[in-house]
Amino acid sequence: MSVSVSSTSVMEQVMTANGVEPIELLTASNDNFDGVIIDMKNPMDSEIFVSSLRTSISHWRQQGKKGVWLKLPIELVNLVEAAVKEGFWYHHAEPKYLMLVYWIPETANTLPINATHRVGIGAFVMNDKREVLVVQENSGVFRGTGVWKFPTGVINEGEDISMGAIREVKEETGIDTEFVEVLAFMQSHKSFFDKSDLFFVCLLCPLSFDIQKQELEIEAAQWMPIEEFAAQPLARKQGLLRSMIDIGLAKIDNGYAGFSPIPTTPSFSNHPIYLYLNSRDLNQQRISD
Amino acid sequence: MSVSVSSTSVMEQVMTANGVEPIELLTASNDNFDGVIIDMKNPMDSEIFVSSLRTSISHWRQQGKKGVWLKLPIELVNLVEAAVKEGFWYHHAEPKYLMLVYWIPETANTLPINATHRVGIGAFVMNDKREVLVVQENSGVFRGTGVWKFPTGVINEGEDISMGAIREVKEETGIDTEFVEVLAFMQSHKSFFDKSDLFFVCLLCPLSFDIQKQELEIEAAQWMPIEEFAAQPLARKQGLLRSMIDIGLAKIDNGYAGFSPIPTTPSFSNHPIYLYLNSRDLNQQRISD
């Protein structure tokens, strides 16, 4: 439901015609938590914006509203300072917009927090000769060190972990793969400014074998015997890499069960989303039931 | 390494003394990816800021720098519009600051993306009588529906998943628990504006049994026989809740193996962080080696 609808162009025409500033409510929609969302789209003078904002908040206060979300596209950057001076603060930002918030009641705010995690993947891809797919990067902490590592990457906004792992392996090495399982995951903090990382170790099955490395970020890529890879000083020293090798081999040789993606359709979504679980153990139970 | 150091107060004194605007470089530090980070702390006039910013970028261009990070605390909101007009765009924001970025080279930018996921937990807590700990919420989509659900919550910034699960159960129900395993997880998209959710189904073992429900968000909390809980219409209809019950029972009754948190110390961190893996299967392999 829209609380009220006003149009900047109408407002400006009225001002020109009679010189009186009409104070109209800002267009807003309700959320599910007694809050309102102002999704600003059209340019507006910052003084008119402040008048409308004050009148709107007064109106919403009478209605018992709590949180006020203000989404300002980057083209409306002229309104940011005005909003902050009215008591708004930053909630989150993306390249093309800034989301500010305001809390009307006297009580402590219960607004949801911003996204806190980036999601990365590391890919364990082994061929029939027990060679793993490895790369050398030409930026970051391992640049110029000669260290071989598993392909890694960051999941894009809106991308499934399994799809992101397939994409990263393809981009870095040219190898096509099928996603099998998440073998393990790791959570680390303050990895990027104050944000945390969730890093998923993924097992993928190679569908092609001819390497074509990416020019921009990858120095070299190859199939390397797993024993040679595991003998690198870094693999013997660094806990995570050592664990990735151990778990990958436990999967290949000893039937270690990770979490495989099962499509499901929850009530709040109309497209399938993936539940990752130990399907081997769950299926064994169903068989034994 | 600091690229250059300048002070606003010195700059202003010089201006007052001789009327000539000194164009000094902005204070910045280098990052590991040929970029610089400007961490603005002191108030500055926006015109002086623009002059310094232009001179600084010109200097960094000559040095071959690529990305420019500009962190503006909310008190310096007067500089946001100026920065955007100079070609900066938003990268991310937190309540107290806005991070903007600029890319100097002609090539496409390779700046890392913003955090993309919020992390939530659902808690499967069962006592010796095969009763699970369940709650009714007084906000959100289930408000007023009488639906019983597992305790759920959102992980705080910088919080471990296992600690967050223990905290949420304690806050909502007063029950103390020990974290056992992640039984499954689910990734969903566009759950909060354009952000994604990672939802971890956690098994916790109760250490206390007297419920003291939270007043603010929880309508009711109780121990409920698992069969009664599973018989709710929602549990029979909704895939995720159904799966949580199935997997929880598979764990309790049939030895389903989830991922347990193993402390590890990676090279990039000096405090232990948790790798979640199928430790039962991994230990079996080690015993058989």
Coordinates of C-alpha atoms in Angstrom, one line a residue:
Chain A
M1 CA 0.0 0.0 0.0
S2 CA 1.3 3.5 -0.8
V3 CA 1.0 6.0 2.0
S4 CA 0.7 8.9 -0.3
V5 CA 1.6 9.9 -3.8
S6 CA 3.2 13.2 -4.8
S7 CA 5.1 14.3 -7.9
T8 CA 8.0 16.7 -8.0
S9 CA 6.9 18.2 -11.3
V10 CA 3.4 19.0 -10.0
M11 CA 5.0 20.5 -6.9
E12 CA 7.2 22.7 -8.9
Q13 CA 4.4 23.9 -11.2
V14 CA 2.4 24.9 -8.2
M15 CA 5.3 26.8 -6.7
T16 CA 5.8 28.8 -9.9
A17 CA 2.1 29.6 -10.3
N18 CA 1.4 31.1 -6.8
G19 CA 4.7 31.4 -5.0
V20 CA 3.5 29.3 -2.1
E21 CA 5.5 26.2 -1.1
P22 CA 3.2 23.2 -0.9
I23 CA 4.4 20.8 1.7
E24 CA 3.4 17.4 0.3
L25 CA 4.1 14.0 1.8
L26 CA 6.9 12.0 0.2
T27 CA 5.8 8.9 -1.7
A28 CA 6.4 5.8 0.4
S29 CA 5.4 2.2 0.7
N30 CA 4.9 0.2 3.9
D31 CA 7.1 -2.7 4.9
N32 CA 6.1 -5.8 7.1
F33 CA 7.6 -4.3 10.2
D34 CA 5.5 -1.1 10.8
G35 CA 8.0 0.8 8.7
V36 CA 7.9 2.9 5.5
I37 CA 10.2 2.9 2.5
I38 CA 10.9 6.1 0.5
D39 CA 12.3 5.1 -2.9
M40 CA 13.3 8.5 -4.3
K41 CA 13.5 8.6 -8.1
N42 CA 13.1 12.2 -9.3
P43 CA 15.4 15.2 -8.8
M44 CA 14.3 17.5 -6.0
D45 CA 15.6 20.7 -4.5
S46 CA 17.1 19.9 -1.1
E47 CA 15.1 22.6 0.8
I48 CA 11.8 21.3 -0.6
F49 CA 12.9 17.8 0.3
V50 CA 13.6 18.8 3.9
S51 CA 10.1 20.3 4.2
S52 CA 8.4 17.3 2.8
L53 CA 10.5 14.9 4.9
R54 CA 9.6 16.7 8.1
T55 CA 5.9 16.8 7.3
S56 CA 6.0 13.1 6.2
I57 CA 7.8 12.0 9.4
S58 CA 5.3 13.9 11.5
H59 CA 2.5 12.1 9.6
W60 CA 4.1 8.7 10.1
R61 CA 4.7 9.3 13.8
Q62 CA 1.0 9.9 14.2
Q63 CA 0.4 6.6 12.4
G64 CA 2.6 4.7 14.8
K65 CA 5.2 4.0 12.2
K66 CA 8.7 3.0 13.3
G67 CA 11.5 2.7 10.8
V68 CA 11.9 5.0 7.8
W69 CA 14.0 3.7 4.9
L70 CA 15.3 6.3 2.4
K71 CA 16.8 5.1 -0.8
L72 CA 18.7 7.8 -2.7
P73 CA 20.0 7.0 -6.1
I74 CA 23.5 8.4 -6.6
E75 CA 22.1 11.0 -9.0
L76 CA 20.3 12.5 -5.9
V77 CA 23.5 12.9 -3.9
N78 CA 22.4 16.5 -3.3
L79 CA 19.9 15.2 -0.7
V80 CA 22.3 13.1 1.4
E81 CA 23.6 15.9 3.5
A82 CA 20.0 17.2 4.1
A83 CA 18.8 13.8 5.2
V84 CA 21.7 13.3 7.6
K85 CA 21.1 16.7 9.2
E86 CA 17.4 15.6 9.7
G87 CA 18.7 12.7 11.8
F88 CA 19.0 9.9 9.2
W89 CA 22.1 7.7 9.2
Y90 CA 23.6 5.3 6.7
H91 CA 22.3 1.7 6.5
H92 CA 24.0 0.4 3.4
A93 CA 25.2 1.4 -0.1
E94 CA 25.7 -0.1 -3.5
P95 CA 27.4 1.6 -6.5
K96 CA 24.2 3.3 -7.6
Y97 CA 22.4 4.1 -4.4
L98 CA 22.7 4.9 -0.7
M99 CA 20.1 3.6 1.8
L100 CA 19.6 5.8 4.9
V101 CA 17.4 5.0 7.9
Y102 CA 15.6 6.9 10.6
W103 CA 13.8 5.5 13.7
I104 CA 10.7 7.4 14.8
P105 CA 9.9 5.9 18.3
E106 CA 11.7 6.8 21.5
T107 CA 12.7 3.1 21.9
A108 CA 15.9 1.5 20.7
N109 CA 15.7 0.6 17.0
T110 CA 15.2 -2.9 15.9
L111 CA 16.2 -2.3 12.3
P112 CA 17.8 -5.3 10.6
I113 CA 21.6 -5.2 10.1
N114 CA 23.4 -4.7 6.8
A115 CA 24.9 -7.6 4.9
T116 CA 27.9 -8.8 6.9
H117 CA 29.6 -11.5 4.8
R118 CA 31.3 -11.9 1.5
V119 CA 31.1 -15.5 0.2
G120 CA 34.1 -17.1 -1.5
I121 CA 34.9 -20.5 -2.9
G122 CA 37.9 -22.7 -3.2
A123 CA 37.7 -25.5 -5.8
F124 CA 39.1 -29.0 -5.5
V125 CA 39.1 -30.4 -9.0
M126 CA 41.0 -33.7 -9.6
N127 CA 41.4 -35.8 -12.8
D128 CA 41.7 -39.5 -13.2
K129 CA 45.5 -39.3 -12.9
R130 CA 45.2 -37.9 -9.3
E131 CA 46.2 -34.5 -10.6
V132 CA 44.6 -31.4 -9.1
L133 CA 43.8 -28.2 -11.0
V134 CA 46.1 -25.4 -9.5
V135 CA 46.9 -21.8 -10.4
Q136 CA 49.4 -19.1 -9.6
E137 CA 47.9 -15.6 -9.1
N138 CA 49.5 -12.4 -10.3
S139 CA 48.0 -10.1 -7.6
G140 CA 47.3 -10.3 -3.9
V141 CA 49.5 -11.8 -1.2
F142 CA 50.9 -14.7 -3.3
R143 CA 52.0 -12.5 -6.3
G144 CA 55.5 -13.4 -7.4
T145 CA 55.9 -16.1 -4.7
G146 CA 55.6 -19.1 -7.1
V147 CA 53.1 -20.6 -4.8
W148 CA 50.5 -22.9 -6.5
K149 CA 47.0 -22.8 -5.0
F150 CA 43.5 -24.1 -5.7
P151 CA 41.3 -21.8 -7.9
T152 CA 39.4 -19.4 -5.6
G153 CA 37.0 -16.6 -6.1
V154 CA 34.2 -14.5 -4.8
I155 CA 30.5 -15.2 -5.3
N156 CA 28.7 -12.5 -7.2
E157 CA 25.6 -10.8 -5.9
G158 CA 22.6 -13.1 -6.4
E159 CA 24.8 -16.1 -7.5
D160 CA 24.4 -19.6 -6.2
I161 CA 27.5 -21.0 -4.5
S162 CA 27.6 -24.0 -6.8
M163 CA 27.2 -21.8 -9.9
G164 CA 29.9 -19.4 -8.7
A165 CA 32.4 -22.3 -8.1
I166 CA 31.8 -23.6 -11.7
R167 CA 32.2 -20.0 -13.1
E168 CA 35.4 -19.3 -11.2
V169 CA 37.1 -22.5 -12.3
K170 CA 36.1 -21.8 -15.9
E171 CA 37.2 -18.2 -15.8
E172 CA 40.6 -18.9 -14.2
T173 CA 41.5 -22.1 -16.1
G174 CA 39.1 -22.7 -19.0
I175 CA 38.1 -26.1 -17.5
D176 CA 34.4 -27.1 -17.5
T177 CA 33.2 -28.8 -14.3
E178 CA 30.2 -30.3 -12.6
F179 CA 29.5 -29.3 -9.0
V180 CA 29.5 -32.2 -6.6
E181 CA 29.6 -31.1 -2.9
V182 CA 30.6 -28.5 -0.4
L183 CA 33.3 -30.4 1.5
A184 CA 33.8 -27.9 4.3
F185 CA 33.5 -24.2 5.0
M186 CA 35.3 -21.6 7.0
Q187 CA 34.2 -18.3 8.6
S188 CA 36.7 -15.5 9.2
H189 CA 36.3 -12.0 10.4
K190 CA 37.6 -8.5 9.5
S191 CA 38.8 -9.9 6.2
F192 CA 37.7 -6.9 4.2
F193 CA 37.3 -3.7 6.2
D194 CA 35.0 -4.8 9.0
K195 CA 33.3 -7.5 7.0
S196 CA 33.5 -11.3 7.4
D197 CA 34.1 -14.0 4.9
L198 CA 32.5 -17.4 4.4
F199 CA 34.7 -19.6 2.4
F200 CA 33.3 -22.8 0.9
V201 CA 35.6 -25.6 -0.1
C202 CA 33.9 -27.2 -3.1
L203 CA 34.5 -30.5 -4.9
L204 CA 33.9 -30.3 -8.6
C205 CA 34.3 -33.0 -11.2
P206 CA 36.2 -32.0 -14.4
L207 CA 34.3 -32.2 -17.7
S208 CA 37.2 -30.9 -19.9
F209 CA 40.9 -31.1 -19.5
D210 CA 42.7 -28.5 -21.8
I211 CA 43.7 -25.5 -19.7
Q212 CA 43.3 -22.0 -21.1
K213 CA 44.3 -19.7 -18.3
Q214 CA 42.8 -16.2 -17.8
E215 CA 45.3 -13.5 -18.8
L216 CA 44.4 -10.8 -16.3
E217 CA 44.6 -12.4 -12.9
I218 CA 46.3 -15.8 -13.4
E219 CA 50.0 -16.2 -13.9
A220 CA 49.9 -19.9 -14.6
A221 CA 47.6 -22.9 -14.4
Q222 CA 48.2 -26.6 -14.6
W223 CA 47.2 -30.1 -13.5
M224 CA 49.6 -31.1 -10.7
P225 CA 50.0 -34.5 -9.0
I226 CA 48.3 -34.1 -5.6
E227 CA 51.4 -35.4 -3.8
E228 CA 53.6 -32.7 -5.4
F229 CA 51.0 -30.0 -4.6
A230 CA 50.8 -31.3 -1.0
A231 CA 54.6 -31.2 -0.6
Q232 CA 54.8 -27.4 -1.2
P233 CA 56.1 -25.6 1.9
L234 CA 52.8 -23.6 2.1
A235 CA 50.6 -26.7 2.1
R236 CA 52.6 -28.2 4.9
K237 CA 52.5 -25.0 6.9
Q238 CA 49.1 -23.5 6.3
G239 CA 46.2 -25.1 8.2
L240 CA 43.5 -24.3 5.7
L241 CA 45.3 -25.5 2.6
R242 CA 46.4 -28.7 4.4
S243 CA 42.8 -29.3 5.5
M244 CA 41.5 -28.8 1.9
I245 CA 44.0 -31.4 0.7
D246 CA 43.1 -33.9 3.5
I247 CA 39.4 -33.5 3.0
G248 CA 39.6 -33.7 -0.8
L249 CA 41.5 -36.9 -0.5
A250 CA 39.1 -38.3 2.2
K251 CA 36.3 -37.7 -0.3
I252 CA 38.1 -39.2 -3.3
D253 CA 39.5 -42.2 -1.4
N254 CA 37.4 -42.9 1.6
G255 CA 33.8 -41.7 0.9
Y256 CA 33.9 -38.6 3.1
A257 CA 30.4 -37.1 2.8
G258 CA 30.1 -33.4 2.3
F259 CA 26.9 -31.3 1.7
S260 CA 25.3 -31.6 -1.7
P261 CA 22.8 -29.0 -3.1
I262 CA 19.2 -30.1 -3.1
P263 CA 16.7 -27.9 -4.9
T264 CA 13.8 -26.8 -2.7
T265 CA 11.0 -24.3 -2.9
P266 CA 10.3 -22.5 0.3
S267 CA 7.1 -20.6 0.9
F268 CA 8.7 -17.2 0.5
S269 CA 10.3 -17.9 -2.9
N270 CA 8.8 -18.9 -6.2
H271 CA 12.1 -20.2 -7.7
P272 CA 14.0 -23.2 -6.4
I273 CA 16.7 -22.5 -3.9
Y274 CA 19.4 -24.8 -2.7
L275 CA 19.5 -26.6 0.6
Y276 CA 23.0 -28.1 1.1
L277 CA 23.0 -31.2 3.3
N278 CA 24.6 -34.6 3.8
S279 CA 22.4 -36.4 1.3
R280 CA 24.2 -39.7 1.7
D281 CA 23.4 -40.0 5.4
L282 CA 19.8 -38.7 4.9
N283 CA 19.1 -41.2 2.1
Q284 CA 20.5 -44.0 4.2
Q285 CA 18.0 -43.1 6.9
R286 CA 15.2 -43.0 4.4
I287 CA 16.2 -46.4 3.1
S288 CA 16.3 -47.8 6.6
D289 CA 13.0 -46.3 7.6
Chain B
M1 CA 53.4 3.3 4.0
S2 CA 51.8 6.7 3.9
V3 CA 51.8 8.4 0.6
S4 CA 51.8 11.9 2.0
V5 CA 50.7 13.6 5.1
S6 CA 48.8 16.9 5.3
S7 CA 46.8 18.6 8.0
T8 CA 43.7 20.6 7.6
S9 CA 44.5 23.0 10.4
V10 CA 47.9 23.8 8.8
M11 CA 46.2 24.3 5.5
E12 CA 43.7 26.7 6.9
Q13 CA 46.4 28.8 8.7
V14 CA 48.4 29.2 5.5
M15 CA 45.3 30.3 3.6
T16 CA 44.5 33.0 6.2
A17 CA 48.1 34.3 6.3
N18 CA 48.7 34.9 2.6
G19 CA 45.3 34.4 0.8
V20 CA 46.8 31.8 -1.5
E21 CA 45.1 28.4 -1.6
P22 CA 47.7 25.7 -1.0
I23 CA 46.8 22.5 -2.7
E24 CA 48.1 19.8 -0.6
L25 CA 47.8 16.0 -1.1
L26 CA 45.2 14.2 0.9
T27 CA 46.6 11.8 3.5
A28 CA 46.4 8.2 2.2
S29 CA 47.8 4.8 2.8
N30 CA 48.6 2.1 0.2
D31 CA 46.7 -1.2 -0.1
N32 CA 48.0 -4.5 -1.4
F33 CA 46.4 -4.0 -4.9
D34 CA 48.1 -0.9 -6.2
G35 CA 45.4 1.3 -4.6
V36 CA 45.3 4.0 -2.0
I37 CA 42.9 4.5 1.0
I38 CA 41.9 8.0 2.1
D39 CA 40.6 7.8 5.7
M40 CA 39.2 11.3 6.3
K41 CA 38.9 12.2 9.9
N42 CA 39.0 16.0 10.2
P43 CA 36.4 18.5 9.0
M44 CA 37.2 20.2 5.7
D45 CA 35.6 22.8 3.4
S46 CA 34.2 21.0 0.4
E47 CA 36.0 23.4 -2.1
I48 CA 39.4 22.8 -0.5
F49 CA 38.6 19.1 -0.5
V50 CA 37.9 19.1 -4.2
S51 CA 41.2 20.9 -5.0
S52 CA 43.2 18.5 -2.8
L53 CA 41.4 15.5 -4.3
R54 CA 42.1 16.5 -7.9
T55 CA 45.8 17.2 -7.1
S56 CA 46.0 13.9 -5.2
I57 CA 44.5 11.8 -8.0
S58 CA 46.8 13.4 -10.5
H59 CA 49.7 12.5 -8.3
W60 CA 48.5 8.9 -7.9
R61 CA 47.9 8.6 -11.6
Q62 CA 51.5 9.4 -12.2
Q63 CA 52.5 6.7 -9.7
G64 CA 50.4 4.1 -11.5
K65 CA 47.9 3.8 -8.8
K66 CA 44.6 2.1 -9.6
G67 CA 41.7 2.2 -7.0
V68 CA 41.1 5.1 -4.7
W69 CA 39.1 4.3 -1.5
L70 CA 37.6 7.3 0.2
K71 CA 36.2 6.7 3.7
L72 CA 34.0 9.6 4.9
P73 CA 32.6 9.5 8.5
I74 CA 29.0 10.6 8.7
E75 CA 30.1 13.9 10.3
L76 CA 31.8 14.7 7.0
V77 CA 28.6 14.2 5.0
N78 CA 29.3 17.7 3.4
L79 CA 32.0 16.1 1.3
V80 CA 29.8 13.3 -0.3
E81 CA 28.3 15.4 -3.0
A82 CA 31.7 16.9 -4.0
A83 CA 33.3 13.4 -4.2
V84 CA 30.5 12.0 -6.4
K85 CA 30.8 15.0 -8.7
E86 CA 34.5 14.2 -9.1
G87 CA 33.6 10.7 -10.3
F88 CA 33.5 8.7 -7.1
W89 CA 30.7 6.2 -6.5
Y90 CA 29.4 4.3 -3.5
H91 CA 31.1 1.1 -2.4
H92 CA 29.5 0.4 0.9
A93 CA 28.2 2.1 4.0
E94 CA 27.8 1.4 7.7
P95 CA 25.9 3.5 10.2
K96 CA 28.9 5.8 10.9
Y97 CA 30.6 6.1 7.6
L98 CA 30.3 5.9 3.8
M99 CA 33.0 4.3 1.6
L100 CA 33.3 5.7 -1.9
V101 CA 35.6 4.5 -4.7
Y102 CA 37.3 5.8 -7.8
W103 CA 39.2 3.9 -10.5
I104 CA 42.1 5.8 -12.1
P105 CA 43.1 3.6 -15.1
E106 CA 41.3 3.5 -18.4
T107 CA 40.7 -0.3 -17.9
A108 CA 37.6 -1.9 -16.3
N109 CA 37.9 -1.8 -12.5
T110 CA 38.8 -4.9 -10.5
L111 CA 37.6 -3.5 -7.2
P112 CA 36.3 -6.2 -4.8
I113 CA 32.6 -6.3 -4.3
N114 CA 30.7 -5.3 -1.2
A115 CA 29.4 -7.8 1.3
T116 CA 26.6 -9.7 -0.3
H117 CA 25.1 -12.0 2.4
R118 CA 23.5 -11.8 5.7
V119 CA 24.0 -14.9 7.8
G120 CA 21.1 -16.4 9.8
I121 CA 20.7 -19.5 12.0
G122 CA 17.9 -21.8 12.9
A123 CA 18.3 -23.9 16.0
F124 CA 17.3 -27.6 16.5
V125 CA 17.4 -28.1 20.3
M126 CA 15.9 -31.4 21.6
N127 CA 15.7 -32.6 25.2
D128 CA 15.7 -36.2 26.5
K129 CA 11.9 -36.5 26.1
R130 CA 12.1 -35.9 22.4
E131 CA 10.7 -32.4 22.8
V132 CA 12.1 -29.6 20.6
L133 CA 12.5 -26.0 21.7
V134 CA 10.0 -23.8 19.7
V135 CA 8.8 -20.2 19.7
Q136 CA 6.0 -18.0 18.4
E137 CA 7.2 -14.6 17.1
N138 CA 5.3 -11.4 17.5
S139 CA 6.6 -9.7 14.4
G140 CA 7.3 -10.7 10.8
V141 CA 5.3 -12.9 8.5
F142 CA 4.2 -15.4 11.3
R143 CA 2.9 -12.7 13.7
G144 CA -0.5 -13.6 15.0
T145 CA -0.7 -16.9 13.0
G146 CA -0.1 -19.2 16.0
V147 CA 2.6 -21.0 14.1
W148 CA 5.4 -22.6 16.2
K149 CA 8.9 -22.5 14.7
F150 CA 12.5 -23.2 15.6
P151 CA 14.4 -20.3 17.2
T152 CA 16.0 -18.3 14.4
G153 CA 18.2 -15.2 14.3
V154 CA 20.8 -13.2 12.4
I155 CA 24.5 -13.4 13.1
N156 CA 26.0 -10.1 14.3
E157 CA 28.9 -8.5 12.6
G158 CA 32.1 -10.3 13.6
E159 CA 30.3 -13.1 15.4
D160 CA 31.0 -16.8 14.8
I161 CA 28.0 -18.9 13.6
S162 CA 28.3 -21.2 16.6
M163 CA 28.4 -18.4 19.1
G164 CA 25.5 -16.6 17.3
A165 CA 23.3 -19.7 17.5
I166 CA 24.0 -20.1 21.2
R167 CA 23.2 -16.4 21.8
E168 CA 20.0 -16.4 19.8
V169 CA 18.6 -19.5 21.7
K170 CA 19.5 -17.9 25.0
E171 CA 18.0 -14.5 24.1
E172 CA 14.7 -15.9 22.7
T173 CA 14.1 -18.7 25.3
G174 CA 16.6 -18.3 28.2
I175 CA 17.9 -21.8 27.5
D176 CA 21.7 -22.5 27.7
T177 CA 23.1 -24.7 25.0
E178 CA 26.2 -26.3 23.7
F179 CA 26.9 -26.0 19.9
V180 CA 27.2 -29.4 18.2
E181 CA 27.0 -29.2 14.4
V182 CA 25.8 -27.4 11.3
L183 CA 23.3 -29.9 9.9
A184 CA 22.6 -28.2 6.6
F185 CA 22.6 -24.7 5.1
M186 CA 20.5 -22.8 2.6
Q187 CA 21.3 -19.9 0.3
S188 CA 18.5 -17.6 -0.9
H189 CA 18.6 -14.4 -2.9
K190 CA 16.9 -11.0 -2.8
S191 CA 15.8 -11.7 0.8
F192 CA 16.6 -8.2 2.0
F193 CA 16.7 -5.6 -0.7
D194 CA 19.2 -7.0 -3.2
K195 CA 21.1 -9.0 -0.6
S196 CA 21.3 -12.8 -0.2
D197 CA 20.9 -14.9 2.9
L198 CA 22.9 -17.9 4.1
F199 CA 20.8 -19.8 6.7
F200 CA 22.6 -22.4 8.8
V201 CA 20.5 -25.2 10.5
C202 CA 22.3 -25.8 13.7
L203 CA 22.1 -28.7 16.2
L204 CA 22.6 -27.5 19.8
C205 CA 22.5 -29.6 23.0
P206 CA 20.4 -28.1 25.9
L207 CA 22.3 -27.4 29.1
S208 CA 19.3 -25.9 30.9
F209 CA 15.5 -26.5 30.6
D210 CA 13.6 -23.7 32.3
I211 CA 12.2 -21.4 29.6
Q212 CA 12.3 -17.6 30.1
K213 CA 11.1 -16.1 26.9
Q214 CA 12.2 -12.7 25.6
E215 CA 9.5 -10.1 26.0
L216 CA 10.2 -7.9 22.9
E217 CA 10.1 -10.3 20.0
I218 CA 8.8 -13.7 21.3
E219 CA 5.1 -14.3 21.9
A220 CA 5.5 -17.7 23.4
A221 CA 8.2 -20.4 23.9
Q222 CA 7.9 -24.1 24.9
W223 CA 9.3 -27.6 24.7
M224 CA 7.0 -29.4 22.2
P225 CA 7.0 -33.1 21.3
I226 CA 8.7 -33.4 17.9
E227 CA 5.7 -35.4 16.4
E228 CA 3.3 -32.6 17.4
F229 CA 5.6 -30.0 16.0
A230 CA 6.0 -31.9 12.7
A231 CA 2.2 -32.3 12.5
Q232 CA 1.6 -28.5 12.1
P233 CA 0.2 -27.6 8.7
L234 CA 3.2 -25.4 8.0
A235 CA 5.7 -28.1 8.8
R236 CA 3.9 -30.5 6.4
K237 CA 3.8 -27.9 3.7
Q238 CA 7.0 -25.9 3.9
G239 CA 10.0 -27.6 2.4
L240 CA 12.6 -26.0 4.6
L241 CA 10.9 -26.6 7.9
R242 CA 10.1 -30.2 6.9
S243 CA 13.8 -30.7 5.9
M244 CA 15.0 -29.3 9.3
I245 CA 12.8 -31.8 11.1
D246 CA 13.9 -34.7 8.9
I247 CA 17.6 -33.8 9.2
G248 CA 17.4 -33.2 13.0
L249 CA 15.8 -36.6 13.5
A250 CA 18.3 -38.3 11.2
K251 CA 21.0 -36.8 13.4
I252 CA 19.4 -37.9 16.7
D253 CA 18.2 -41.3 15.6
N254 CA 20.5 -42.4 12.7
G255 CA 23.9 -40.8 13.1
Y256 CA 23.6 -38.3 10.3
A257 CA 26.9 -36.4 10.2
G258 CA 26.8 -32.6 9.8
F259 CA 29.8 -30.2 9.9
S260 CA 31.3 -29.5 13.3
P261 CA 33.5 -26.5 14.0
I262 CA 37.3 -27.2 14.2
P263 CA 39.5 -24.4 15.4
T264 CA 42.3 -23.6 13.0
T265 CA 44.9 -20.8 12.6
P266 CA 45.4 -19.7 9.0
S267 CA 48.5 -17.7 8.0
F268 CA 46.4 -14.5 7.6
S269 CA 44.9 -14.5 11.1
N270 CA 46.4 -14.6 14.5
H271 CA 43.3 -15.8 16.3
P272 CA 41.7 -19.2 15.8
I273 CA 39.0 -19.3 13.2
Y274 CA 36.6 -22.2 12.6
L275 CA 36.6 -24.7 9.8
Y276 CA 33.3 -26.6 9.7
L277 CA 33.7 -30.1 8.3
N278 CA 32.4 -33.7 8.6
S279 CA 34.8 -34.6 11.4
R280 CA 33.3 -38.1 11.8
D281 CA 34.2 -39.1 8.3
L282 CA 37.6 -37.3 8.4
N283 CA 38.5 -39.1 11.7
Q284 CA 37.4 -42.4 10.3
Q285 CA 39.8 -41.9 7.4
R286 CA 42.7 -41.0 9.8
I287 CA 42.0 -44.1 11.9
S288 CA 42.0 -46.3 8.8
D289 CA 45.3 -44.7 7.4

